[in-house]
C-alpha positions as a Markdown table, in Angstrom:
| # | Residue | x | y | z |
|---|---|---|---|---|
| 1 | Met | 95.9 | 84.3 | 75.4 |
| 2 | Asp | 96.9 | 84.7 | 71.7 |
| 3 | Leu | 100.0 | 86.9 | 70.8 |
| 4 | Arg | 101.1 | 88.0 | 67.3 |
| 5 | Ile | 103.7 | 90.4 | 66.0 |
| 6 | Ile | 103.3 | 92.4 | 62.8 |
| 7 | Lys | 106.7 | 93.8 | 61.6 |
| 8 | Ser | 106.5 | 96.9 | 59.3 |
| 9 | Pro | 102.7 | 97.1 | 59.4 |
| 10 | Gly | 101.1 | 98.5 | 56.3 |
| 11 | Glu | 99.0 | 101.6 | 56.1 |
| 12 | Gly | 95.8 | 99.6 | 55.8 |
| 13 | Thr | 96.6 | 97.7 | 59.0 |
| 14 | Leu | 97.3 | 100.8 | 60.9 |
| 15 | Ala | 94.1 | 102.3 | 59.7 |
| 16 | Ile | 92.1 | 99.3 | 61.1 |
| 17 | Leu | 93.8 | 99.7 | 64.4 |
| 18 | Lys | 93.2 | 103.5 | 64.5 |
| 19 | Arg | 89.5 | 102.9 | 63.7 |
| 20 | Arg | 89.1 | 100.3 | 66.4 |
| 21 | Lys | 91.3 | 102.1 | 69.1 |
| 22 | Gly | 89.2 | 102.4 | 72.3 |
| 23 | Ser | 91.3 | 104.6 | 74.5 |
| 24 | Gly | 92.2 | 108.2 | 74.3 |
| 25 | Pro | 91.6 | 110.7 | 71.5 |
| 26 | Arg | 91.6 | 109.5 | 67.8 |
| 27 | Glu | 94.9 | 111.1 | 67.1 |
| 28 | Ala | 97.2 | 109.7 | 64.5 |
| 29 | Ile | 99.3 | 106.7 | 65.5 |
| 30 | Pro | 102.9 | 107.3 | 64.7 |
| 31 | Thr | 104.1 | 104.8 | 62.1 |
| 32 | Pro | 105.7 | 102.1 | 64.3 |
| 33 | Asp | 108.3 | 99.6 | 63.2 |
| 34 | Ala | 106.3 | 96.8 | 64.7 |
| 35 | Val | 102.9 | 96.1 | 66.3 |
| 36 | Gly | 102.2 | 93.5 | 68.9 |
| 37 | Leu | 98.7 | 92.1 | 69.1 |
| 38 | Val | 97.5 | 90.5 | 72.3 |
| 39 | Gln | 94.0 | 88.9 | 72.5 |
| 40 | Gly | 92.3 | 87.3 | 75.6 |
| 41 | Lys | 90.1 | 87.8 | 78.5 |
| 42 | Leu | 89.7 | 91.4 | 80.0 |
| 43 | Ile | 91.7 | 90.5 | 83.2 |
| 44 | Glu | 94.5 | 89.2 | 80.9 |
| 45 | Met | 94.5 | 92.3 | 78.8 |
| 46 | Val | 94.8 | 94.7 | 81.8 |
| 47 | Cys | 97.7 | 92.7 | 83.2 |
| 48 | Ala | 99.4 | 92.5 | 79.9 |
| 49 | Ala | 99.1 | 96.2 | 79.2 |
| 50 | Asp | 100.8 | 96.9 | 82.7 |
| 51 | Leu | 103.5 | 94.4 | 82.0 |
| 52 | Ala | 104.2 | 95.8 | 78.5 |
| 53 | Glu | 104.3 | 99.4 | 79.7 |
| 54 | Lys | 106.7 | 98.7 | 82.6 |
| 55 | Ala | 109.0 | 96.5 | 80.5 |
| 56 | Val | 110.0 | 98.8 | 77.7 |
| 57 | Gly | 109.3 | 102.0 | 75.8 |
| 58 | Val | 106.1 | 101.0 | 74.0 |
| 59 | Thr | 102.7 | 102.6 | 73.5 |
| 60 | Val | 99.8 | 100.3 | 74.5 |
| 61 | Glu | 96.3 | 100.9 | 73.1 |
| 62 | Asp | 93.1 | 98.9 | 73.7 |
| 63 | Ile | 91.3 | 97.7 | 70.7 |
| 64 | Arg | 87.5 | 97.5 | 70.7 |
| 65 | Gly | 85.7 | 94.3 | 70.1 |
| 66 | Ser | 82.3 | 93.7 | 68.7 |
| 67 | Cys | 80.8 | 96.5 | 70.8 |
| 68 | Pro | 82.5 | 99.6 | 72.1 |
| 69 | Gln | 82.6 | 98.5 | 75.7 |
| 70 | Asn | 84.3 | 95.1 | 74.8 |
| 71 | Met | 88.1 | 95.2 | 75.1 |
| 72 | Ile | 89.5 | 92.0 | 74.0 |
| 73 | Met | 92.7 | 93.0 | 72.3 |
| 74 | Leu | 95.8 | 95.2 | 72.8 |
| 75 | Ala | 98.0 | 96.8 | 70.2 |
| 76 | Ile | 101.5 | 97.4 | 71.4 |
| 77 | Phe | 103.3 | 100.0 | 69.2 |
| 78 | Gly | 107.0 | 100.5 | 69.0 |
| 79 | Asp | 110.3 | 99.7 | 67.5 |
| 80 | Thr | 110.7 | 95.9 | 66.6 |
| 81 | Ala | 113.0 | 95.1 | 69.5 |
| 82 | Ser | 110.9 | 96.9 | 72.2 |
| 83 | Val | 107.7 | 95.3 | 70.9 |
| 84 | Met | 109.3 | 91.8 | 70.9 |
| 85 | Ser | 110.6 | 92.4 | 74.4 |
| 86 | Ala | 107.2 | 93.5 | 75.6 |
| 87 | Met | 105.6 | 90.4 | 74.0 |
| 88 | Glu | 108.2 | 88.1 | 75.7 |
| 89 | Thr | 107.5 | 89.9 | 79.1 |
| 90 | Ile | 103.8 | 89.3 | 78.6 |
| 91 | Gln | 104.3 | 85.7 | 77.9 |
| 92 | Lys | 106.5 | 85.2 | 80.9 |
| 93 | Gly | 104.1 | 87.1 | 83.2 |
| 94 | Ser | 101.2 | 85.0 | 81.8 |
| 95 | Lys | 102.9 | 81.8 | 82.6 |
| 96 | Ala | 103.8 | 83.0 | 86.1 |
| 97 | Gln | 100.2 | 83.9 | 86.8 |
| 98 | Glu | 99.1 | 80.5 | 85.7 |
| 99 | Glu | 101.4 | 78.8 | 88.2 |
| 100 | Trp | 100.3 | 81.2 | 90.9 |
């Protein structure tokens, strides 16, 4: 699983994510302080979304891959501290699942 954090994402970056957003209505994404990106297998993405939402006050959106049904990435929107906390929780949860 690959994880990245974008602090102070630019308008163009947010536009890309909005266009590729797979869940819910195409409403505007509030301008976040940071965006966490998580990429991996579908099973990993569902577990990562659950961990992130339960850990801190962030918004999690699925990002479509090469076809509309293919979710391979999550975007985690929020303030920098919350996004970083969510990403750390995902990393710890992923390692725990590997050991399981």
